Tab-separated table of C-alpha atoms and ligand atoms in Angstrom:
chain	number	residue	atom	x	y	z
A	1	MET	CA	-102.077	-68.849	-98.003
A	2	ALA	CA	-98.656	-70.543	-98.196
A	3	GLU	CA	-95.824	-68.572	-96.634
A	4	VAL	CA	-93.623	-66.726	-99.167
A	5	PHE	CA	-89.986	-67.079	-98.188
A	6	SER	CA	-87.140	-64.915	-99.467
A	7	PHE	CA	-85.238	-68.183	-100.127
A	8	ASP	CA	-85.923	-71.895	-99.968
A	9	THR	CA	-82.575	-72.383	-98.230
A	10	ILE	CA	-80.026	-70.126	-96.598
A	11	VAL	CA	-76.625	-71.717	-96.011
A	12	LEU	CA	-74.451	-70.026	-93.387
A	13	GLY	CA	-70.732	-70.400	-94.200
A	14	ALA	CA	-69.219	-70.607	-97.688
A	15	GLY	CA	-66.532	-73.118	-96.759
A	16	ALA	CA	-66.110	-76.665	-97.994
A	17	ALA	CA	-69.386	-78.050	-96.645
A	18	GLY	CA	-71.479	-74.929	-97.343
A	19	LEU	CA	-70.353	-74.654	-100.973
A	20	MET	CA	-71.069	-78.323	-101.638
A	21	CYS	CA	-74.468	-78.214	-99.927
A	22	ALA	CA	-75.553	-75.011	-101.688
A	23	ALA	CA	-74.469	-76.379	-105.080
A	24	ARG	CA	-76.406	-79.626	-104.622
A	25	ALA	CA	-79.558	-77.898	-103.324
A	26	SER	CA	-79.586	-75.354	-106.155
A	27	ALA	CA	-79.022	-78.091	-108.752
A	28	LYS	CA	-82.396	-79.487	-107.711
A	29	GLY	CA	-84.047	-76.140	-108.353
A	30	ALA	CA	-84.071	-74.650	-104.845
A	31	ARG	CA	-83.515	-70.899	-104.446
A	32	VAL	CA	-80.375	-70.867	-102.335
A	33	LEU	CA	-78.498	-68.064	-100.595
A	34	LEU	CA	-74.949	-68.783	-99.366
A	35	VAL	CA	-73.481	-66.231	-96.931
A	36	ASP	CA	-70.083	-65.711	-95.354
A	37	HIS	CA	-68.402	-62.913	-93.467
A	38	ALA	CA	-65.090	-63.591	-95.230
A	39	LYS	CA	-63.891	-61.761	-98.347
A	40	ARG	CA	-63.569	-65.004	-100.307
A	41	ALA	CA	-65.308	-68.370	-100.309
A	42	GLY	CA	-63.424	-71.512	-99.294
A	43	GLU	CA	-60.473	-69.878	-97.574
A	44	LYS	CA	-59.496	-73.058	-95.720
A	45	ILE	CA	-59.581	-75.012	-98.954
A	46	ARG	CA	-57.156	-72.451	-100.379
A	47	ILE	CA	-54.554	-72.897	-97.627
A	48	SER	CA	-55.104	-76.628	-97.178
A	49	GLY	CA	-52.565	-79.296	-97.991
A	50	GLY	CA	-49.766	-76.764	-98.299
A	51	GLY	CA	-51.735	-74.991	-101.059
A	52	ARG	CA	-52.527	-78.202	-102.972
A	53	CYS	CA	-55.589	-79.359	-101.001
A	54	ASN	CA	-55.618	-82.926	-99.765
A	55	PHE	CA	-59.214	-83.164	-100.949
A	56	THR	CA	-60.002	-86.766	-99.998
A	57	ASN	CA	-58.502	-90.125	-99.078
A	58	MET	CA	-58.805	-93.342	-101.071
A	59	HIS	CA	-59.129	-95.394	-97.893
A	60	CYS	CA	-61.850	-93.268	-96.311
A	61	GLY	CA	-64.161	-95.203	-93.991
A	62	ALA	CA	-66.049	-94.731	-90.745
A	63	ASN	CA	-62.993	-95.767	-88.714
A	64	ASN	CA	-61.127	-92.633	-89.852
A	65	PHE	CA	-63.450	-90.396	-87.855
A	66	ILE	CA	-63.803	-89.505	-84.182
A	67	SER	CA	-67.314	-88.896	-82.862
A	68	ASP	CA	-69.364	-89.807	-79.812
A	69	ASN	CA	-71.313	-91.995	-82.242
A	70	PRO	CA	-68.794	-93.772	-84.515
A	71	HIS	CA	-71.609	-95.049	-86.766
A	72	PHE	CA	-73.040	-91.594	-87.520
A	73	VAL	CA	-70.831	-90.921	-90.587
A	74	LYS	CA	-71.662	-94.179	-92.357
A	75	SER	CA	-74.810	-93.138	-94.188
A	76	ALA	CA	-73.417	-89.862	-95.576
A	77	LEU	CA	-70.100	-91.473	-96.577
A	78	ALA	CA	-71.939	-94.266	-98.375
A	79	ARG	CA	-74.221	-91.841	-100.188
A	80	TYR	CA	-71.341	-89.617	-101.358
A	81	SER	CA	-67.959	-91.306	-101.117
A	82	GLN	CA	-64.368	-90.386	-101.933
A	83	TRP	CA	-64.933	-91.904	-105.395
A	84	ASP	CA	-67.870	-89.565	-106.031
A	85	PHE	CA	-65.755	-86.531	-105.184
A	86	LEU	CA	-62.897	-87.866	-107.308
A	87	GLU	CA	-65.303	-88.266	-110.208
A	88	LEU	CA	-66.256	-84.574	-109.822
A	89	VAL	CA	-62.571	-83.558	-109.719
A	90	GLU	CA	-61.896	-85.543	-112.889
A	91	ARG	CA	-64.960	-84.081	-114.618
A	92	TYR	CA	-63.361	-80.661	-114.091
A	93	LYS	CA	-60.071	-82.040	-115.453
A	94	ILE	CA	-58.215	-81.166	-112.258
A	95	ALA	CA	-54.961	-83.135	-112.224
A	96	TRP	CA	-54.307	-85.015	-108.964
A	97	HIS	CA	-51.919	-87.473	-107.382
A	98	GLU	CA	-51.715	-89.787	-104.394
A	99	LYS	CA	-49.060	-88.504	-102.034
A	100	THR	CA	-48.991	-91.206	-99.379
A	101	LEU	CA	-51.411	-93.425	-97.443
A	102	GLY	CA	-54.225	-92.826	-99.950
A	103	GLN	CA	-54.079	-89.031	-99.570
A	104	LEU	CA	-55.179	-87.328	-102.813
A	105	PHE	CA	-53.830	-83.862	-103.636
A	106	CYS	CA	-54.193	-81.472	-106.579
A	107	ASP	CA	-51.126	-81.385	-108.836
A	108	GLY	CA	-51.735	-77.627	-109.130
A	109	LYS	CA	-53.213	-75.078	-106.754
A	110	SER	CA	-56.017	-75.790	-104.308
A	111	THR	CA	-57.938	-72.841	-105.760
A	112	GLN	CA	-58.936	-75.252	-108.539
A	113	ILE	CA	-61.155	-77.023	-106.010
A	114	ILE	CA	-62.741	-73.717	-104.939
A	115	ASP	CA	-63.320	-72.720	-108.573
A	116	MET	CA	-64.902	-76.110	-109.217
A	117	LEU	CA	-67.294	-75.759	-106.261
A	118	VAL	CA	-68.186	-72.160	-107.148
A	119	SER	CA	-68.869	-73.284	-110.685
A	120	GLU	CA	-71.108	-76.092	-109.361
A	121	ALA	CA	-72.877	-73.415	-107.310
A	122	LYS	CA	-73.495	-71.183	-110.352
A	123	ASN	CA	-77.185	-70.805	-109.541
A	124	VAL	CA	-76.552	-69.948	-105.901
A	125	ASP	CA	-76.784	-66.362	-104.683
A	126	ILE	CA	-73.394	-66.026	-102.910
A	127	ARG	CA	-73.014	-63.050	-100.588
A	128	LEU	CA	-69.588	-62.521	-99.033
A	129	GLU	CA	-68.493	-59.958	-96.422
A	130	THR	CA	-71.959	-60.369	-94.930
A	131	SER	CA	-72.559	-60.524	-91.199
A	132	ILE	CA	-75.054	-62.880	-89.599
A	133	ASP	CA	-76.807	-60.544	-87.155
A	134	SER	CA	-79.617	-62.709	-85.787
A	135	ILE	CA	-81.532	-65.917	-86.359
A	136	SER	CA	-84.986	-66.761	-85.081
A	137	ARG	CA	-87.808	-69.187	-85.788
A	138	ALA	CA	-90.524	-67.793	-88.061
A	139	ASP	CA	-93.805	-69.649	-88.648
A	140	ALA	CA	-92.760	-72.518	-90.901
A	141	GLY	CA	-89.164	-71.455	-91.335
A	142	PHE	CA	-86.525	-69.007	-90.072
A	143	ARG	CA	-85.960	-65.268	-90.013
A	144	VAL	CA	-82.328	-64.359	-90.571
A	145	VAL	CA	-80.930	-60.834	-90.424
A	146	LEU	CA	-77.869	-60.520	-92.656
A	147	SER	CA	-75.864	-57.275	-92.577
A	148	GLY	CA	-78.990	-55.508	-91.378
A	149	THR	CA	-81.309	-57.047	-93.997
A	150	PRO	CA	-84.081	-59.317	-92.680
A	151	LEU	CA	-84.767	-62.388	-94.831
A	152	THR	CA	-86.885	-65.488	-94.413
A	153	THR	CA	-86.100	-69.049	-95.405
A	154	ARG	CA	-87.775	-72.433	-95.218
A	155	HIS	CA	-84.512	-74.249	-94.494
A	156	LEU	CA	-81.439	-73.029	-92.657
A	157	VAL	CA	-78.108	-74.853	-92.989
A	158	VAL	CA	-75.332	-74.109	-90.511
A	159	ALA	CA	-71.941	-74.705	-92.173
A	160	THR	CA	-69.848	-72.218	-90.231
A	161	GLY	CA	-67.064	-74.702	-89.379
A	162	GLY	CA	-65.181	-74.982	-86.101
A	163	LYS	CA	-63.020	-72.728	-83.956
A	164	SER	CA	-59.646	-73.427	-85.508
A	165	ILE	CA	-57.649	-70.549	-86.993
A	166	PRO	CA	-59.774	-67.554	-85.947
A	167	LYS	CA	-57.566	-65.397	-88.194
A	168	MET	CA	-59.156	-67.187	-91.157
A	169	GLY	CA	-62.742	-66.467	-90.140
A	170	ALA	CA	-63.483	-69.224	-87.605
A	171	SER	CA	-65.952	-67.838	-85.082
A	172	GLY	CA	-67.651	-70.702	-83.261
A	173	LEU	CA	-70.997	-69.239	-84.374
A	174	GLY	CA	-72.443	-72.648	-85.260
A	175	TYR	CA	-72.119	-73.896	-81.686
A	176	ARG	CA	-73.908	-70.808	-80.390
A	177	ILE	CA	-76.733	-71.273	-82.922
A	178	ALA	CA	-77.136	-74.875	-81.741
A	179	GLU	CA	-77.250	-73.792	-78.102
A	180	ASP	CA	-79.784	-71.047	-78.886
A	181	PHE	CA	-82.064	-73.768	-80.273
A	182	ASP	CA	-81.368	-76.055	-77.261
A	183	ILE	CA	-79.455	-78.508	-79.440
A	184	PRO	CA	-76.682	-80.236	-77.423
A	185	VAL	CA	-73.028	-79.579	-78.250
A	186	THR	CA	-70.312	-81.983	-77.064
A	187	PRO	CA	-67.220	-80.343	-75.521
A	188	THR	CA	-64.868	-78.880	-78.117
A	189	ARG	CA	-61.063	-78.787	-78.170
A	190	PRO	CA	-58.293	-78.225	-80.727
A	191	ALA	CA	-57.255	-81.304	-82.746
A	192	LEU	CA	-54.689	-82.100	-85.437
A	193	VAL	CA	-52.463	-79.709	-83.533
A	194	PRO	CA	-48.792	-79.616	-82.396
A	195	LEU	CA	-48.097	-80.549	-78.755
A	196	THR	CA	-46.193	-78.364	-76.290
A	197	PHE	CA	-43.854	-79.245	-73.412
A	198	ALA	CA	-42.628	-77.903	-70.083
A	199	PRO	CA	-39.430	-75.795	-70.182
A	200	GLN	CA	-37.169	-78.657	-69.035
A	201	GLU	CA	-38.308	-80.862	-71.961
A	202	LEU	CA	-38.331	-77.981	-74.420
A	203	ALA	CA	-34.718	-77.292	-73.495
A	204	TRP	CA	-33.587	-80.407	-75.395
A	205	ILE	CA	-36.437	-80.545	-77.954
A	206	ALA	CA	-36.097	-76.995	-79.329
A	207	PRO	CA	-32.423	-77.270	-80.403
A	208	LEU	CA	-33.498	-80.225	-82.575
A	209	ALA	CA	-35.955	-78.001	-84.516
A	210	GLY	CA	-36.195	-79.171	-88.108
A	211	THR	CA	-35.212	-82.773	-87.335
A	212	ALA	CA	-37.755	-85.274	-88.668
A	213	LEU	CA	-37.928	-89.057	-88.532
A	214	PRO	CA	-40.484	-91.850	-88.923
A	215	ALA	CA	-41.899	-92.724	-85.500
A	216	ARG	CA	-44.676	-94.686	-83.813
A	217	LEU	CA	-46.738	-92.637	-81.373
A	218	THR	CA	-49.134	-94.089	-78.838
A	219	ALA	CA	-51.554	-92.272	-76.527
A	220	ASN	CA	-54.701	-93.501	-74.863
A	221	GLY	CA	-54.462	-96.851	-76.650
A	222	THR	CA	-54.291	-95.352	-80.150
A	223	GLN	CA	-51.208	-95.644	-82.325
A	224	PHE	CA	-49.943	-93.890	-85.475
A	225	ASP	CA	-46.842	-94.597	-87.583
A	226	GLU	CA	-45.939	-91.372	-89.372
A	227	ALA	CA	-43.297	-88.640	-89.456
A	228	LEU	CA	-42.370	-86.866	-86.210
A	229	LEU	CA	-40.984	-83.330	-86.372
A	230	PHE	CA	-39.083	-81.418	-83.684
A	231	THR	CA	-39.879	-77.680	-83.598
A	232	HIS	CA	-38.913	-74.617	-81.548
A	233	ARG	CA	-42.240	-74.897	-79.705
A	234	GLY	CA	-42.412	-78.681	-79.168
A	235	LEU	CA	-43.362	-81.634	-81.346
A	236	SER	CA	-45.270	-81.593	-84.623
A	237	GLY	CA	-45.427	-83.502	-87.916
A	238	PRO	CA	-48.177	-85.840	-89.120
A	239	ALA	CA	-47.625	-88.369	-86.294
A	240	ILE	CA	-48.144	-85.703	-83.609
A	241	LEU	CA	-51.105	-84.087	-85.370
A	242	GLN	CA	-52.796	-87.482	-85.612
A	243	ILE	CA	-52.173	-88.468	-81.995
A	244	SER	CA	-53.212	-85.001	-80.731
A	245	SER	CA	-56.822	-85.923	-81.495
A	246	PHE	CA	-56.565	-88.794	-78.993
A	247	TRP	CA	-54.152	-87.359	-76.401
A	248	GLN	CA	-55.728	-85.591	-73.430
A	249	GLU	CA	-54.141	-83.326	-70.861
A	250	GLY	CA	-52.186	-85.379	-68.311
A	251	ASP	CA	-51.707	-88.379	-70.618
A	252	PRO	CA	-48.191	-89.659	-71.304
A	253	LEU	CA	-47.084	-89.916	-74.922
A	254	HIS	CA	-45.144	-93.046	-75.901
A	255	ILE	CA	-42.715	-92.572	-78.775
A	256	ASN	CA	-40.941	-95.363	-80.621
A	257	LEU	CA	-38.103	-93.530	-82.369
A	258	ALA	CA	-37.232	-96.439	-84.656
A	259	PRO	CA	-40.370	-98.524	-85.217
A	260	GLN	CA	-39.006	-100.237	-88.326
A	261	THR	CA	-35.575	-101.054	-86.895
A	262	ASP	CA	-34.415	-103.657	-84.387
A	263	LEU	CA	-32.049	-101.251	-82.625
A	264	PHE	CA	-30.659	-103.899	-80.282
A	265	GLY	CA	-29.815	-106.240	-83.162
A	266	ALA	CA	-28.331	-103.401	-85.226
A	267	LEU	CA	-26.172	-102.085	-82.347
A	268	LYS	CA	-25.008	-105.585	-81.413
A	269	ALA	CA	-23.957	-106.113	-85.030
A	270	ALA	CA	-22.131	-102.749	-85.004
A	271	ARG	CA	-20.330	-103.753	-81.799
A	272	HIS	CA	-19.328	-107.083	-83.348
A	273	THR	CA	-17.926	-105.331	-86.452
A	274	ASN	CA	-15.947	-102.691	-84.571
A	275	GLY	CA	-15.817	-102.635	-80.771
A	276	ARG	CA	-13.839	-99.387	-80.742
A	277	ARG	CA	-16.634	-97.450	-82.371
A	278	GLN	CA	-18.417	-94.876	-80.170
A	279	ILE	CA	-22.004	-95.767	-79.284
A	280	GLY	CA	-23.137	-92.320	-80.511
A	281	THR	CA	-21.541	-92.865	-83.922
A	282	ALA	CA	-23.276	-96.212	-84.327
A	283	LEU	CA	-26.625	-94.767	-83.228
A	284	ALA	CA	-26.286	-91.861	-85.687
A	285	GLU	CA	-26.602	-94.417	-88.495
A	286	LEU	CA	-29.970	-95.551	-87.170
A	287	VAL	CA	-31.671	-92.236	-86.252
A	288	PRO	CA	-30.851	-88.658	-87.402
A	289	ALA	CA	-27.342	-87.748	-86.213
A	290	LYS	CA	-28.416	-84.652	-84.260
A	291	LEU	CA	-31.069	-86.647	-82.419
A	292	ALA	CA	-28.592	-89.465	-81.725
A	293	ALA	CA	-26.182	-86.974	-80.131
A	294	THR	CA	-28.929	-85.411	-77.982
A	295	LEU	CA	-30.263	-88.786	-76.847
A	296	CYS	CA	-26.790	-90.056	-75.949
A	297	GLU	CA	-26.234	-86.967	-73.830
A	298	ARG	CA	-29.614	-87.258	-72.118
A	299	LEU	CA	-29.274	-90.980	-71.481
A	300	ASN	CA	-25.593	-90.841	-70.475
A	301	ALA	CA	-24.670	-93.152	-73.318
A	302	SER	CA	-21.003	-92.816	-74.253
A	303	GLY	CA	-17.817	-94.799	-74.768
A	304	ASN	CA	-16.659	-97.593	-77.013
A	305	MET	CA	-19.241	-100.108	-78.088
A	306	GLY	CA	-16.934	-102.885	-76.941
A	307	ASP	CA	-17.475	-101.703	-73.362
A	308	TRP	CA	-21.247	-102.007	-73.647
A	309	SER	CA	-22.763	-105.231	-72.277
A	310	ASP	CA	-25.833	-106.774	-73.921
A	311	LYS	CA	-27.877	-105.696	-70.893
A	312	ARG	CA	-26.773	-102.078	-71.134
A	313	LEU	CA	-27.374	-102.004	-74.899
A	314	SER	CA	-30.795	-103.559	-74.500
A	315	ASP	CA	-31.763	-101.023	-71.777
A	316	LEU	CA	-30.721	-98.147	-74.044
A	317	CYS	CA	-32.683	-99.571	-76.991
A	318	ALA	CA	-35.753	-100.067	-74.807
A	319	GLN	CA	-35.652	-96.350	-73.989
A	320	LEU	CA	-35.368	-95.389	-77.661
A	321	HIS	CA	-38.185	-97.726	-78.680
A	322	GLY	CA	-40.312	-96.479	-75.790
A	323	LEU	CA	-39.494	-92.869	-74.992
A	324	VAL	CA	-42.141	-91.500	-72.642
A	325	LEU	CA	-42.846	-87.756	-72.703
A	326	LYS	CA	-45.543	-85.733	-70.992
A	327	PRO	CA	-46.876	-82.918	-73.177
A	328	VAL	CA	-48.325	-80.019	-71.184
A	329	GLY	CA	-50.768	-78.884	-73.841
A	330	THR	CA	-51.373	-78.069	-77.493
A	331	GLU	CA	-50.686	-74.999	-79.596
A	332	GLY	CA	-54.450	-74.370	-79.463
A	333	TYR	CA	-56.893	-73.111	-82.050
A	334	ARG	CA	-54.271	-70.731	-83.445
A	335	THR	CA	-52.694	-73.604	-85.394
A	336	ALA	CA	-55.109	-76.544	-84.961
A	337	GLU	CA	-56.390	-77.886	-88.270
A	338	VAL	CA	-59.748	-78.862	-86.823
A	339	THR	CA	-62.040	-78.753	-83.791
A	340	LEU	CA	-62.873	-81.943	-81.976
A	341	GLY	CA	-66.442	-82.282	-80.675
A	342	GLY	CA	-69.365	-80.111	-81.752
A	343	VAL	CA	-73.078	-80.376	-82.444
A	344	SER	CA	-74.136	-83.707	-80.959
A	345	THR	CA	-74.801	-86.402	-83.525
A	346	ASP	CA	-77.626	-87.639	-81.264
A	347	ALA	CA	-79.496	-84.474	-82.168
A	348	LEU	CA	-79.171	-84.902	-85.960
A	349	SER	CA	-80.458	-87.289	-88.615
A	350	SER	CA	-77.465	-89.197	-90.009
A	351	LYS	CA	-79.205	-89.336	-93.407
A	352	THR	CA	-79.963	-85.623	-93.856
A	353	MET	CA	-78.087	-83.764	-91.060
A	354	GLU	CA	-81.413	-82.174	-90.058
A	355	SER	CA	-81.994	-81.378	-86.419
A	356	LYS	CA	-84.380	-83.854	-84.796
A	357	SER	CA	-85.886	-81.169	-82.567
A	358	VAL	CA	-85.934	-78.170	-84.948
A	359	PRO	CA	-87.296	-79.234	-88.352
A	360	GLY	CA	-85.719	-77.266	-91.213
A	361	LEU	CA	-82.450	-76.604	-89.349
A	362	PHE	CA	-79.371	-78.494	-90.590
A	363	PHE	CA	-75.744	-78.738	-89.412
A	364	ILE	CA	-72.979	-79.921	-91.753
A	365	GLY	CA	-69.178	-80.106	-91.867
A	366	GLU	CA	-66.812	-79.414	-89.013
A	367	VAL	CA	-69.411	-77.853	-86.704
A	368	VAL	CA	-70.809	-81.372	-86.179
A	369	ASP	CA	-69.217	-83.720	-83.640
A	370	VAL	CA	-67.353	-85.560	-86.400
A	371	THR	CA	-63.584	-85.121	-86.732
A	372	GLY	CA	-61.497	-86.863	-89.349
A	373	TRP	CA	-57.938	-88.051	-89.070
A	374	LEU	CA	-55.267	-86.126	-90.931
A	375	GLY	CA	-55.150	-87.082	-94.611
A	376	GLY	CA	-58.143	-85.670	-96.515
A	377	PHE	CA	-60.824	-87.153	-94.245
A	378	ASN	CA	-62.078	-83.807	-92.951
A	379	PHE	CA	-62.789	-82.518	-96.432
A	380	GLN	CA	-64.483	-85.806	-97.301
A	381	TRP	CA	-66.760	-85.284	-94.305
A	382	ALA	CA	-67.510	-81.743	-95.516
A	383	TRP	CA	-68.400	-83.053	-99.008
A	384	SER	CA	-70.435	-86.040	-97.737
A	385	SER	CA	-72.390	-84.154	-95.079
A	386	GLY	CA	-72.928	-81.266	-97.525
A	387	VAL	CA	-74.428	-83.635	-100.074
A	388	ALA	CA	-76.546	-85.423	-97.442
A	389	ALA	CA	-78.230	-82.116	-96.547
A	390	GLY	CA	-78.122	-80.521	-100.005
A	391	ASP	CA	-79.885	-83.391	-101.732
A	392	CYS	CA	-82.892	-83.248	-99.435
A	393	LEU	CA	-83.461	-79.475	-99.603
B	1	FDA	P1	-64.893	-74.172	-93.107
B	1	FDA	O1	-64.059	-73.675	-91.993
B	1	FDA	O2	-64.254	-74.639	-94.353
B	1	FDA	O3	-65.960	-73.064	-93.530
B	1	FDA	C1	-66.694	-72.326	-92.583
B	1	FDA	C2	-67.055	-71.002	-93.224
B	1	FDA	O4	-67.936	-70.313	-92.329
B	1	FDA	C3	-65.848	-70.104	-93.430
B	1	FDA	O5	-65.820	-69.658	-94.775
B	1	FDA	C4	-66.040	-68.967	-92.437
B	1	FDA	O6	-65.579	-67.720	-92.924
B	1	FDA	C5	-67.560	-68.959	-92.270
B	1	FDA	N1	-67.966	-68.392	-90.991
B	1	FDA	C6	-67.551	-68.770	-89.747
B	1	FDA	N2	-68.119	-68.000	-88.819
B	1	FDA	C7	-68.929	-67.108	-89.480
B	1	FDA	C8	-69.751	-66.048	-89.050
B	1	FDA	N3	-69.878	-65.724	-87.752
B	1	FDA	N4	-70.407	-65.335	-89.991
B	1	FDA	C9	-70.280	-65.636	-91.307
B	1	FDA	N5	-69.502	-66.639	-91.785
B	1	FDA	C10	-68.834	-67.375	-90.861
B	1	FDA	N6	-58.723	-81.068	-94.272
B	1	FDA	C11	-58.511	-81.996	-95.238
B	1	FDA	O7	-59.312	-82.906	-95.392
B	1	FDA	N7	-57.398	-81.913	-96.034
B	1	FDA	C12	-56.478	-80.921	-95.908
B	1	FDA	O8	-55.518	-80.832	-96.683
B	1	FDA	C13	-56.667	-79.973	-94.865
B	1	FDA	N8	-55.748	-79.003	-94.625
B	1	FDA	C14	-55.976	-78.065	-93.664
B	1	FDA	C15	-55.022	-77.069	-93.445
B	1	FDA	C16	-55.244	-76.103	-92.482
B	1	FDA	C17	-54.184	-75.071	-92.224
B	1	FDA	C18	-56.471	-76.104	-91.757
B	1	FDA	C19	-56.762	-75.034	-90.745
B	1	FDA	C20	-57.400	-77.098	-91.970
B	1	FDA	C21	-57.172	-78.091	-92.920
B	1	FDA	N9	-58.089	-79.109	-93.131
B	1	FDA	C22	-57.844	-80.062	-94.095
B	1	FDA	C23	-59.381	-79.147	-92.403
B	1	FDA	C24	-60.491	-78.558	-93.300
B	1	FDA	O9	-60.064	-77.294	-93.763
B	1	FDA	C25	-61.794	-78.417	-92.541
B	1	FDA	O10	-62.126	-79.651	-91.945
B	1	FDA	C26	-62.911	-78.010	-93.483
B	1	FDA	O11	-62.599	-76.772	-94.086
B	1	FDA	C27	-64.242	-77.900	-92.761
B	1	FDA	O12	-65.204	-77.457	-93.671
B	1	FDA	P2	-66.454	-76.580	-93.183
B	1	FDA	O13	-67.147	-76.143	-94.427
B	1	FDA	O14	-67.205	-77.301	-92.149
B	1	FDA	O15	-65.791	-75.324	-92.457
């Protein structure tokens, strides 16, 4: 006699990936249970993008993701692309706009995206404030104990996200489930996260808190041109968040403070126009005034421009175009937007996200060793991997 399961599919984690996967599986007629220990579904969607959810990116492609296997994302992204998600958003008449660099945001609140996904999941049994007590293999499926209630399922989807922002429900459970089933997990660390500095660096960085400027950041051979922000704790802003995914402890960080400006040419022209002008005053027209003052003090740059030789000017500009700092760490999972590393892509089918060694067990979203750049790529991975699994359940 065929086994009678409580559900065809149980999805663990009602975040971005879990909601999408459950909706797609139930749309094909599967009996789906979606569980989460949080009070509400999609909490990270709610707080994302400053409350407006940067839900995808128009330029999304495999090169916007970090993974041990850079090809792994291709199949899922091709099957369900940024344009497919945009079509869904438009079907629900959610107004959106491109902010910058292809990043698409809601005009209104990000809760519109949660409402849309919950509506898509109308046939899913959603149980919130439910604990996942234990998981084990049962004949042709899995036995899952949820808040004390034992249930069985043919398919089990792990969509419990990463470790970032434990206050919002992140628990790292997905990695433990993988390990319990002997599925390899690549080392994890916080990513898209502000960088911190030793006290002697912080002493000049912290007073600049609030100062922002366009900059070019390079670490480990990777480069980003975006805004840099000084904070009381160190450096942040999109440029830092992006480079944090590539920077590793001990690496220097190269900062071009004026990537779009030929500082040497501009300062030479300023000297030609008025040799009695202070170097700091001229520099304050090229970078934020507070930063110019701090840099002049740190680099002993003072006096009339007329007294500055070409060599001295060029040396100063070289330092501003190539400031080298050594971060000591990151702000950690407390503020990191995502977790780098995770369930090894070697262990999963790139078409369905199913484990190669444990048939019926799937991993989707952030728990997988796939991390997007800043700019809507992480949600796109949640949608694409959710669909890849959901459509085959
Ligand atoms: P997600 O974290 O969304 O969901 C996991 C779910 O599992 C949660 O609901 C959690 O409660 C549940 N869970 C975890 N452990 C459990 C347990 N033990 N028992 C039961 N349930 C459990 N990305 C982007 O593309 N654009 C953006 O604008 C932003 N903005 C942003 C802002 C901030 C502040 C953060 C922290 C992150 C972002 N991100 C983002 C990243 C994005 O939020 C993230 O990549 C996705 O939410 C990942 O989706 P998942 O469904 O994999 O995990």
